[in-house]
Coordinates of C-alpha atoms in Angstrom, one line a residue:
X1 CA -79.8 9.7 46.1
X2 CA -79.8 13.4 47.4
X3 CA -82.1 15.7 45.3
X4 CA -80.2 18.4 44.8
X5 CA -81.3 21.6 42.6
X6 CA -78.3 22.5 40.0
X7 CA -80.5 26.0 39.7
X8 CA -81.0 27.8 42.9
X9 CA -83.0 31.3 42.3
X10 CA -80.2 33.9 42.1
X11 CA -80.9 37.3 43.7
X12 CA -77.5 39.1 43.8
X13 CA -75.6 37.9 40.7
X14 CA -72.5 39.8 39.0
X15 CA -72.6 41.6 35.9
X16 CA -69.9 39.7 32.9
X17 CA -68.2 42.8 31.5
X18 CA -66.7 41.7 27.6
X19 CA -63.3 39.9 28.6
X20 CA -62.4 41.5 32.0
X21 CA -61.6 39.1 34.8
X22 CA -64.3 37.6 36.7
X23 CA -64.0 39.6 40.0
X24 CA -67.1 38.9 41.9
X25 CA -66.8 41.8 44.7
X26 CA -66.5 44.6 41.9
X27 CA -69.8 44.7 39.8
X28 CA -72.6 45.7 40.7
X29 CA -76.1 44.0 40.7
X30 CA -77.8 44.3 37.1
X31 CA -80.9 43.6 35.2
X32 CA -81.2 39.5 34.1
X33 CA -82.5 40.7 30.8
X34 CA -80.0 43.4 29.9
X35 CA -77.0 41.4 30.4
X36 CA -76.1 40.0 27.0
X37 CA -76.6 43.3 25.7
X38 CA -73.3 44.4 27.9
X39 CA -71.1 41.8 26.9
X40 CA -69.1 41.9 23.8
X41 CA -66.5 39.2 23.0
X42 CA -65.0 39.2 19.9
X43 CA -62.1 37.1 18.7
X44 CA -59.1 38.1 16.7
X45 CA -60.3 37.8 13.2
X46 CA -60.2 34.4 11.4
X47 CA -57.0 34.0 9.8
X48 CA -56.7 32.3 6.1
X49 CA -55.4 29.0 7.7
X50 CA -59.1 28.6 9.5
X51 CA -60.8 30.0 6.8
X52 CA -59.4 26.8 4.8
X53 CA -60.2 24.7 7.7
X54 CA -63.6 26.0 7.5
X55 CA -64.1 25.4 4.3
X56 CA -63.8 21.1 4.7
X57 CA -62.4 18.7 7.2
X58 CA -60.6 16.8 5.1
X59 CA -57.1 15.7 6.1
X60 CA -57.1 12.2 4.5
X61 CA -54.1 13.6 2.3
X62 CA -52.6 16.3 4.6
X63 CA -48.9 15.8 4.5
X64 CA -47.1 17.3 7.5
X65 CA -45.4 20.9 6.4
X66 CA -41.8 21.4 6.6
X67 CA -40.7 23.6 9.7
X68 CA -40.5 26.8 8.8
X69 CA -38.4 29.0 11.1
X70 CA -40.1 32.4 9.9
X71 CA -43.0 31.2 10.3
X72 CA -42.6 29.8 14.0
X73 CA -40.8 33.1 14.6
X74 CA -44.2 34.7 13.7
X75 CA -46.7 33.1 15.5
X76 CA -44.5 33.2 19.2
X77 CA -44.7 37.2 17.9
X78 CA -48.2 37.2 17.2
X79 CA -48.8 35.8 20.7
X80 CA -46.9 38.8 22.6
X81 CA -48.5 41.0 20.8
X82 CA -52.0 40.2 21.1
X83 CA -53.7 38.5 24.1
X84 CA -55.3 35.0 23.5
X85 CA -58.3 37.5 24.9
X86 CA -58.4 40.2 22.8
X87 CA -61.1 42.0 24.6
X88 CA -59.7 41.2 27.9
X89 CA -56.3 43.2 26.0
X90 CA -58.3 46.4 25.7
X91 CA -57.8 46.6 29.6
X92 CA -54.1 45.8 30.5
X93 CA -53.0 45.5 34.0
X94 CA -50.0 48.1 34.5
X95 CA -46.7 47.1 34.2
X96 CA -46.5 47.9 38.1
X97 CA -49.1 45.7 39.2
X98 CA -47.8 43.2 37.1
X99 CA -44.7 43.4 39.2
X100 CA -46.3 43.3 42.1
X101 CA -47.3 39.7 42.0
X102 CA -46.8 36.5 41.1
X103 CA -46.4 35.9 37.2
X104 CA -48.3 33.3 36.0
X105 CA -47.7 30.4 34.0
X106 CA -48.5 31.9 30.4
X107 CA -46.8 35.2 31.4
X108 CA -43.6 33.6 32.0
X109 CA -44.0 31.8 28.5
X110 CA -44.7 35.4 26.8
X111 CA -41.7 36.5 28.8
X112 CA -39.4 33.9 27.3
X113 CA -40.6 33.9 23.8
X114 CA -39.9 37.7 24.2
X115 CA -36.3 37.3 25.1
X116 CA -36.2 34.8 22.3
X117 CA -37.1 37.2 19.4
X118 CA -34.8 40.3 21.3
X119 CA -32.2 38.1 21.0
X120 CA -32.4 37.7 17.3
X121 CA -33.6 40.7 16.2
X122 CA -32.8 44.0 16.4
X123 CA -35.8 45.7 14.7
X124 CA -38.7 44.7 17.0
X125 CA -38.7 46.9 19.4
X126 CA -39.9 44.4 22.3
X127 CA -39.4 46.0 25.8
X128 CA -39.0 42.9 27.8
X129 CA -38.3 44.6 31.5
X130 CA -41.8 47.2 30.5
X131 CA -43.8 44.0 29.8
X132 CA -43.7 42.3 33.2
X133 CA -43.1 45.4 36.0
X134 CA -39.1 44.9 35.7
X135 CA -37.6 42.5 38.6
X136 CA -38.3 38.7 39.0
X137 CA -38.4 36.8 41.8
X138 CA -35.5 34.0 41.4
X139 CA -37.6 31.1 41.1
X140 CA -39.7 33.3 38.1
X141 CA -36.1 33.5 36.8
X142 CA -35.4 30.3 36.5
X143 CA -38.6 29.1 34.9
X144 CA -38.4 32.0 32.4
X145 CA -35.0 30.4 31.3
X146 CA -36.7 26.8 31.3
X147 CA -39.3 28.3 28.5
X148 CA -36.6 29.8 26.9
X149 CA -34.8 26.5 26.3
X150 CA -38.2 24.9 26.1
X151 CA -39.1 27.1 23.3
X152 CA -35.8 27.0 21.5
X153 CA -35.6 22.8 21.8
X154 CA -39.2 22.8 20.0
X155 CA -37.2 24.9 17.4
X156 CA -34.5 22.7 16.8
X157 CA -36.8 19.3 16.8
X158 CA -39.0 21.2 14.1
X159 CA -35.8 21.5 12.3
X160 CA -34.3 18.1 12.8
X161 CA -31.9 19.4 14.9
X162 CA -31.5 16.7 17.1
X163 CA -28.3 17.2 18.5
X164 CA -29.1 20.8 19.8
X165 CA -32.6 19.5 20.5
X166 CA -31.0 16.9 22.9
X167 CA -29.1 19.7 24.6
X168 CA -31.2 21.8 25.1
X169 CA -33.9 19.3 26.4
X170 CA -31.0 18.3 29.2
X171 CA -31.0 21.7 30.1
X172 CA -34.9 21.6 30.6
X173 CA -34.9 18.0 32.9
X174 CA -32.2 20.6 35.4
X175 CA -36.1 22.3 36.3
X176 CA -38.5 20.8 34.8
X177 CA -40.3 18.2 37.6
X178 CA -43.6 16.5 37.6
X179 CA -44.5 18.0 41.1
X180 CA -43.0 21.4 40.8
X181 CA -44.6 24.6 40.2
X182 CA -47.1 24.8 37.3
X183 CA -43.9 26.2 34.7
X184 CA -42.4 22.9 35.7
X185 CA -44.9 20.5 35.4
X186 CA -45.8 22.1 31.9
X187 CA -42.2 21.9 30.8
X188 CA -41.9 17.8 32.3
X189 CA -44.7 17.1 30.0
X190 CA -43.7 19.3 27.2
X191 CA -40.2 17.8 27.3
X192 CA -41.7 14.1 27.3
X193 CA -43.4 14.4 24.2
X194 CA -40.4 16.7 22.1
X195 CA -38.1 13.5 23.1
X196 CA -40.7 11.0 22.2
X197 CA -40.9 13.3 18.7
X198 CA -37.4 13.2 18.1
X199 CA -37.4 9.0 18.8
X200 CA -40.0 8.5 16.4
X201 CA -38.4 11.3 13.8
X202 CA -35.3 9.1 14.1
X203 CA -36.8 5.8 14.0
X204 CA -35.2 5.0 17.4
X205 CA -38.9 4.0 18.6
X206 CA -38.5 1.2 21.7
X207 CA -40.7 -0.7 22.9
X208 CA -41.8 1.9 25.9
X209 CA -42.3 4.6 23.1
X210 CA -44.6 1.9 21.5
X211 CA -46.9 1.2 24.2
X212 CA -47.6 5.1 24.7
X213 CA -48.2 5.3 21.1
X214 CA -50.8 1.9 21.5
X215 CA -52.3 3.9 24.2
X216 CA -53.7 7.3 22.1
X217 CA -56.8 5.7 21.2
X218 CA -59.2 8.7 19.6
X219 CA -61.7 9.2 22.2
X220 CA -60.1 7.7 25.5
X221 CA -57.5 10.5 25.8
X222 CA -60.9 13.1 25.7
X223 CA -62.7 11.3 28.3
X224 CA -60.1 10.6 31.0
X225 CA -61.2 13.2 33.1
X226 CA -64.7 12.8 32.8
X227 CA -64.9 9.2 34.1
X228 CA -66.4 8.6 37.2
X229 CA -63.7 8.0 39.9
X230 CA -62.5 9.8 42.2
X231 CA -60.2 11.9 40.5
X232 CA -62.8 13.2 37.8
X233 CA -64.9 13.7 40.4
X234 CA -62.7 15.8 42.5
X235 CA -61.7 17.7 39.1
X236 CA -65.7 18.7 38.7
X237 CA -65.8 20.2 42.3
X238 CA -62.8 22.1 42.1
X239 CA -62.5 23.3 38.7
X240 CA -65.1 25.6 37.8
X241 CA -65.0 26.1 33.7
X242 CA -66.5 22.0 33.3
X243 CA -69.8 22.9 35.5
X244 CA -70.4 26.0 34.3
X245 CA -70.6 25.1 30.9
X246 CA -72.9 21.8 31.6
X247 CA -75.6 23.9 33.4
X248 CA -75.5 26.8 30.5
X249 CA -76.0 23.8 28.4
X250 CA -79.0 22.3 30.3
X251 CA -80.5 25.8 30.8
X252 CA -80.2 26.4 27.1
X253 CA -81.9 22.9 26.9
X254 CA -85.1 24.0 29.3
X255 CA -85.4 27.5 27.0
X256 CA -86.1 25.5 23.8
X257 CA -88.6 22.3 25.3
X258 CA -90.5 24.7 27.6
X259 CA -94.0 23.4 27.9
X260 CA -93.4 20.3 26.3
X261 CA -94.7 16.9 27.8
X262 CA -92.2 14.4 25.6
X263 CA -88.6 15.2 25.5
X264 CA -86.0 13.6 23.2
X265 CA -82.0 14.4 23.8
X266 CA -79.7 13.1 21.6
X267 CA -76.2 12.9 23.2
X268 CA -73.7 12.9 20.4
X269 CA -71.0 11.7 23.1
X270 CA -72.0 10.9 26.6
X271 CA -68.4 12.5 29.3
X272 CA -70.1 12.3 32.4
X273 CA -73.3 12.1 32.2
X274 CA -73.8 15.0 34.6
X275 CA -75.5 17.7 32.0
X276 CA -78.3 15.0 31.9
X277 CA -79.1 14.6 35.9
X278 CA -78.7 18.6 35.6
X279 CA -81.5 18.0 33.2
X280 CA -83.8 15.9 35.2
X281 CA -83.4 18.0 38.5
X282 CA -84.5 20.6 36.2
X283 CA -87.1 19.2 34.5
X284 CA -88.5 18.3 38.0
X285 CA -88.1 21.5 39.9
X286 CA -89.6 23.5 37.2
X287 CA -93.2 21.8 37.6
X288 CA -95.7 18.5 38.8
X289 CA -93.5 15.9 37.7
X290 CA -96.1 14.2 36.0
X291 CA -96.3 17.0 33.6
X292 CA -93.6 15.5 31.7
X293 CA -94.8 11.8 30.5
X294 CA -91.6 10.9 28.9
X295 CA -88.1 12.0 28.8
X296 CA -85.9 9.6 26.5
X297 CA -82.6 9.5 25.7
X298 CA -80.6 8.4 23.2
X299 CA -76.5 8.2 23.5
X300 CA -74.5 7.3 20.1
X301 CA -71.1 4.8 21.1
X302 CA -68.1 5.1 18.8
X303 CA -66.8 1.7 20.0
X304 CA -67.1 -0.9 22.3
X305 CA -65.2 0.7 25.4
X306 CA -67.2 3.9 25.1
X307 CA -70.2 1.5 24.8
X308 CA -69.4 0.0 27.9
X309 CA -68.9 3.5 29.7
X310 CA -72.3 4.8 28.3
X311 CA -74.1 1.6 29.7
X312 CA -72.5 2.3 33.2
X313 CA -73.9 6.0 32.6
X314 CA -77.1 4.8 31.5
X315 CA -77.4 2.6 34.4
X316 CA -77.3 5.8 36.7
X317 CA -79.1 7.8 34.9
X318 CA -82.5 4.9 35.1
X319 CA -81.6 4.9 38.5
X320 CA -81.6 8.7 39.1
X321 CA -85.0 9.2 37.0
X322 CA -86.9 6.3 39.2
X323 CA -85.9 7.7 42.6
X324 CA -87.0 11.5 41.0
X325 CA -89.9 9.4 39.6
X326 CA -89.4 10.7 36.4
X327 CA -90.9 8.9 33.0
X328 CA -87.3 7.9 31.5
X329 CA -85.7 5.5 28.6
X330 CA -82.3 5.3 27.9
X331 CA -81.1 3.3 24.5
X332 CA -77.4 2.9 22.8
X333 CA -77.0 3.3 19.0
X334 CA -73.5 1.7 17.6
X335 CA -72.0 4.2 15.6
X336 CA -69.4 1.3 14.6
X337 CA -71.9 -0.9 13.7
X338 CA -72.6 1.0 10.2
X339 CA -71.2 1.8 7.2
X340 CA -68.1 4.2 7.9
X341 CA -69.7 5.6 10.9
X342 CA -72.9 6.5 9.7
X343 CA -76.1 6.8 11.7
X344 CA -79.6 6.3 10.1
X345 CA -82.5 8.3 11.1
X346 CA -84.4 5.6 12.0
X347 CA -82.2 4.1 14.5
X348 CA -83.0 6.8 16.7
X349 CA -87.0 5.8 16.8
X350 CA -87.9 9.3 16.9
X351 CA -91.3 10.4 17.3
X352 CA -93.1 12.8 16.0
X353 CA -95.3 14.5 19.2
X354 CA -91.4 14.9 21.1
X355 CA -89.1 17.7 21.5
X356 CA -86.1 16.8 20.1
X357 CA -82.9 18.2 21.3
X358 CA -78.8 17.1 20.1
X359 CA -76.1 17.7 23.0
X360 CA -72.3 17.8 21.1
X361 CA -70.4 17.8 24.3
X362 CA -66.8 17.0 23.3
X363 CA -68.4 15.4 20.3
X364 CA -66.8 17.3 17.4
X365 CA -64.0 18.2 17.7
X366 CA -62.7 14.0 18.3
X367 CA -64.3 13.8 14.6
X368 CA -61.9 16.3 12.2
X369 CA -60.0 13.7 12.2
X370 CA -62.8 11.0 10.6
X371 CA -63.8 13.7 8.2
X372 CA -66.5 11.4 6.7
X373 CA -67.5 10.6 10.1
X374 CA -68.1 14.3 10.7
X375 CA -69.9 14.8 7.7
X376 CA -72.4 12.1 8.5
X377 CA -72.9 12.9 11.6
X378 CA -74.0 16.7 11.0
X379 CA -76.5 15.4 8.2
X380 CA -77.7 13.1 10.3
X381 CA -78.7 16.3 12.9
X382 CA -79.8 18.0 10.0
X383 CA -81.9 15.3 9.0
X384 CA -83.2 15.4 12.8
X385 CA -84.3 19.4 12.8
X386 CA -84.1 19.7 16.7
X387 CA -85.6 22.4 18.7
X388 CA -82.0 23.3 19.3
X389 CA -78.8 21.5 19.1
X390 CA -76.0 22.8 22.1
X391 CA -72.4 22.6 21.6
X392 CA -69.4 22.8 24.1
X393 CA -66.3 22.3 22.8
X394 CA -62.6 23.6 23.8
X395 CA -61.7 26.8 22.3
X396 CA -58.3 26.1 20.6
X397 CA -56.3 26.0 17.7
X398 CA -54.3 22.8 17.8
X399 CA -54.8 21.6 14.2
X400 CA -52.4 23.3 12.5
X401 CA -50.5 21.4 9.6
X402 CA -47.1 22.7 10.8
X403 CA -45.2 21.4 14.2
X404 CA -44.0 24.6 15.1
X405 CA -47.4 26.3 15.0
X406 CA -49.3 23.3 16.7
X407 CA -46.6 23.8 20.0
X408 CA -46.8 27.4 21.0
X409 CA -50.5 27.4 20.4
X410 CA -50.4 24.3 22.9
X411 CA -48.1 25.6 24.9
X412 CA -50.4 28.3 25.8
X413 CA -53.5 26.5 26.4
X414 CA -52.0 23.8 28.5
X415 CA -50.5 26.7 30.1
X416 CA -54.0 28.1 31.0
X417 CA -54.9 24.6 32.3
X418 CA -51.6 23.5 34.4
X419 CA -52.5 27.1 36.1
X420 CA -55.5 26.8 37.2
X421 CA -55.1 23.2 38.5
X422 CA -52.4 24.8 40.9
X423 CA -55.1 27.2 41.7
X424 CA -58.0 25.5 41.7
X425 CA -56.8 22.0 43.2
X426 CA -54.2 23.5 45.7
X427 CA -54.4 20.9 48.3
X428 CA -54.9 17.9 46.3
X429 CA -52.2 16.7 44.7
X430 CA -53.1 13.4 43.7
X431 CA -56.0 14.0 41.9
X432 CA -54.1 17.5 40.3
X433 CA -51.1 15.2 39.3
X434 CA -53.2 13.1 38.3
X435 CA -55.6 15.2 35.8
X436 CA -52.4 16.2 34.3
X437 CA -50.6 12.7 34.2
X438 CA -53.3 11.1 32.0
X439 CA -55.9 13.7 30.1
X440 CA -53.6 16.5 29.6
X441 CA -49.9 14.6 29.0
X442 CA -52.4 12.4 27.0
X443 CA -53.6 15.5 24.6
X444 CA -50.2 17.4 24.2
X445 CA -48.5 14.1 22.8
X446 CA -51.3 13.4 20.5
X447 CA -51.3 17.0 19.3
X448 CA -47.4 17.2 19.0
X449 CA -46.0 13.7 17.7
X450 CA -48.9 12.0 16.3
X451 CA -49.4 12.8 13.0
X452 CA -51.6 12.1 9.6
X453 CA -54.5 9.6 11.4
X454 CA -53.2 8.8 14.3
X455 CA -53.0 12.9 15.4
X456 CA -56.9 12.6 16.8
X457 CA -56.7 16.0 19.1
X458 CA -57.6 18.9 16.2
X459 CA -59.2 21.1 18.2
X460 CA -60.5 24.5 16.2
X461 CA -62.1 27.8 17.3
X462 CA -65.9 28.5 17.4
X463 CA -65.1 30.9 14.4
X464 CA -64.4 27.4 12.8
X465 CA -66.8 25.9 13.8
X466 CA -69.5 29.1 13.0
X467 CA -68.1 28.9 9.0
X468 CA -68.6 24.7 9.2
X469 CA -72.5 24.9 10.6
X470 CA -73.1 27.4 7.5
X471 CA -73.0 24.8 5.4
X472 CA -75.9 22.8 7.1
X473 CA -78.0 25.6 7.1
X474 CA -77.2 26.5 11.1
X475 CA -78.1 29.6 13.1
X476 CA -76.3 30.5 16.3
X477 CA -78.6 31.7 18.7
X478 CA -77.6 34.1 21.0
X479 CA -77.0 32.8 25.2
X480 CA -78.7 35.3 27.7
X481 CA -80.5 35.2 30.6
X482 CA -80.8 32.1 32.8
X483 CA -78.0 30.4 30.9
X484 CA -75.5 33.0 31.7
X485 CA -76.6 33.3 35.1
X486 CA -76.2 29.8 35.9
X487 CA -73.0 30.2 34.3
X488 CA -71.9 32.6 36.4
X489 CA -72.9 31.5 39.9
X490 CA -71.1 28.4 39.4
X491 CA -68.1 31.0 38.4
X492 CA -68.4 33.1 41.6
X493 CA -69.1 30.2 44.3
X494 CA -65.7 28.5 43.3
X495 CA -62.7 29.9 45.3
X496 CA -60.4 30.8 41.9
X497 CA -63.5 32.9 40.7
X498 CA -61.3 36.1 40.5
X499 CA -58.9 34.4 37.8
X500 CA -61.8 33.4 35.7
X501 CA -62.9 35.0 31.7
X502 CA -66.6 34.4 31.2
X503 CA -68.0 36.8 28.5
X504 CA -69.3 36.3 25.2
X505 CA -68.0 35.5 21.8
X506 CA -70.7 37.1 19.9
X507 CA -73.9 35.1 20.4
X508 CA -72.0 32.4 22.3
X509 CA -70.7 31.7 25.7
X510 CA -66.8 31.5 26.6
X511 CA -65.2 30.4 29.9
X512 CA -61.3 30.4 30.1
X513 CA -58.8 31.5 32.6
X514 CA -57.4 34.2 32.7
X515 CA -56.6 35.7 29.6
X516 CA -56.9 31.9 28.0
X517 CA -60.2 31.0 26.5
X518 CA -60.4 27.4 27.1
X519 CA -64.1 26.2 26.4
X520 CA -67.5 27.7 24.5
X521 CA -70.9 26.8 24.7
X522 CA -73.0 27.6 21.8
X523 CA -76.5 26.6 20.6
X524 CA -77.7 26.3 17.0
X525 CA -81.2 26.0 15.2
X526 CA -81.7 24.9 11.5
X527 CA -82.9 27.2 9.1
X528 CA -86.0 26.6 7.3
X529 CA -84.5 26.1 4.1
X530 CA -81.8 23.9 4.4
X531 CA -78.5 24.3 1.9
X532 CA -77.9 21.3 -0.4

């Protein structure tokens, strides 16, 4: 197996600047150390819906709210009138070089939610011509009218409007295609899972609609893109946002174990596997190998088919660490073994001369919906104190209680996502159409007709999660230096770096496209008095 080292020295790195595109030719070299200090990312304050999510993850007893048609009005407002970005809004392209390219996916979504609300209002005071640069193209045209009747059939199947619905999802099917453009491919998915809605609204289910619904198992939907075929693998090398985040991670990892001979990583949720061969190359680049004398870890399995995939991990990961002749141990703990998920200290054989260190990849996020689950899980890594405990998770709100609110908010972020595949995996249309065909058409059905336990896809912001981790006594730490660096390089060596947002949220790390945050890295310490 190649030895390859995830952390060549950077000389001429670019400078983040808080929420601006990542355009690699345009900054100027900078000072390591003084970096975070320029970066300032801050989110759109946390509105009184995340404040009660905050606050517990309890939906045991959540009842699905009625569709409000003020309140969907709203939020497709609120997202015209303030970027998903809000520091990347401070600096606004002109309307004329808007014009003078290509809109992309999410801006022909703002465009049609705009013509929406100027349609039924009078009093808004929406300039749709200023907000783009004027003239479209004819195909940009046509796929603004597919969001429009995309947007409006989401209406009427919030409503119960099935009739209408069933129009104006006909209308969609006349553009909407699988292979098409990103607009239509979001649209073909989209549409698939507001029929499959209205089917199970009606009680119409067959048995096709069944099997999908058999098929949304919690944690498979999460990890289709991170298995290790060809596809996922192709997705890692062409799509930066994945990589970047694993070697902030790892680097994060290296900052808080420095110097120590026995390491301990607790994986919450094993993807790929990848952060942790980061980890060894790491370990073994940065000194004599036999400096470290052990390096265990220690993977948690929700159930038997994620046991199965961690084995397979495992089983590279022994072999990896004996050709890098690195001291390694790798051990499974059944989370579904124990009483309601719950995880006892002991089963983790920790030891008291190693670093411990927890890695939530993906990990949390899968749990609002097993509230209890949750709960265990983050006393069981309180109980652990670890050196530090890294989290990446995406940066979304798709756990809203109300239909209409969960769609445009997805809308948006698979919008983000179906874009930079077109970017990203031009070329490659199998394993694009195939990213999209199984993890993404996967996510938006379980976000928009799943609901009560079966709805597993919550995600919820990093100001979410920052009110949560309070309550076990957390600190966020801030990301600077190597972390960020590494983060960047793997930004500006991919060929869509121009279209990417790295900057800071705060202490934490963000990587999205565009204008569209779509992941965060964040690392946490316990305080020394731990809340009750």
């Amino acid at each position: 197996m190649e030895n390859i080292n995830p952390f060549p020295v950077v000389v001429d790195s670019p400078a983040l600047r808080p929420g601006l595109l990542f355009d690699v030719d345009s900054y100027p070299d900078f000072d390591i150390m003084d970096m975070a200090d320029q970066l300032d990312y801050h989110h759109e304050e946390v509105n009184a819906e995340e404040e009660e999510e905050a606050e517990k993850f309890n939906y045991e007893e959540e009842e699905e709210q009625a569709f409000n048609s003020r309140a969907w009005f709203d939020i497709l407002k609120h997202r015209l009138s303030s970027s998903s970005s809000p520091a990347a809004a401070k600096t606004p392209e002109s309307a004329a070089a808007v014009g003078s390219r290509k809109l992309w996916t999410n801006e022909i979504i703002k465009l049609a939610g705009a013509r929406i609300i100027q349609s039924r209002s009078s009093t808004d005071g929406i300039d749709v011509p200023a907000m783009f640069g004027g003239g479209l193209s004819q195909e940009e045209a046509k796929d603004v009218e597919l969001m429009e009747h995309l947007l409006e059939c989401a209406e009427k199947v919030g409503k119960g409007e099935f009739d209408r619905a069933i129009e104006l999802l006909g209308r969609c099917n006349c553009w909407a295609s699988q292979t098409g453009n990103p607009v239509q491919r979001l649209a073909y998915y989209f549409g698939n899972a507001l029929r499959q809605r209205m089917e199970e609204g009606t009680e119409e289910v067959g048995a096709e609609a069944e099997q999908d619904d058999d098929d949304r198992k919690p944690f498979e939907s999460d990890t289709a893109v991170t298995l290790p075929d060809e596809h996922g693998v192709e997705f890692h090398k062409s799509v930066p946002f994945y990589t970047a985040s694993q070697l902030a991670a790892v680097q994060i990892m290296m900052e808080n174990v420095a110097g120590e001979k026995r390491i301990h990583v607790i994986e919450l949720r094993i993807c790929s596997g990848l952060p942790m061969i980061a980890l060894m190359q790491a370990l073994t680049s940065s000194g004599p190998t036999n400096s470290i004398e052990m390096l265990r870890i220690t993977a948690l399995a929700n159930d038997e088919s994620e046991e199965r995939f961690i084995h397979g991990s495992g089983e590279r990961l022994v072999g990896f660490a004996k050709e890098m002749g690195l001291p390694f141990s790798f051990k499974i703990v059944r989370i579904w073994d124990s009483l309601a998920g719950a995880v006892h200290k002991d089963q983790l054989d920790l030891e008291p001369k190693e670093a411990a260190v927890v890695v939530a990849e993906f990990a949390l996020n899968p749990l609002i919906a097993r509230p209890h689950r949750l709960e265990s899980m983050m006393k069981l890594v309180r109980s652990i104190r670890p050196r530090v405990m890294v989290v990446t998770e995406t940066e979304a709100n798709h756990n809203a209680p109300d239909f209409g609110h969960r769609f445009v908010e997805t809308l948006f972020t698979a919008g983000g996502h179906f874009d930079c595949l077109a970017e990203c995996m031009a070329g490659n249309d199998a394993a694009r159409t195939a990213v999209e065909s199984s993890y993404l058409n996967d996510r938006i059905r379980n976000i928009l007709v799943a609901e009560g336990e079966k709805r597993i896809v919550r995600d919820v912001k990093l100001t979410v999660w920052r009110k949560y981790f309070a309550r076990f006594g957390m600190l966020e730490i801030a990301i600077r230096g190597l972390a960020l660096q590494h983060a960047s390089m793997v930004i500006r060596e991919s060929p869509c770096a121009g279209s990417c947002l790295v900057a800071l949220d705060f202490k934490s790390l963000v990587i999205g496209w565009k204008d569209t945050p779509l992941v965060f890295v964040s690392a946490w310490k316990f305080m020394k008095a731990v809340p009750q």
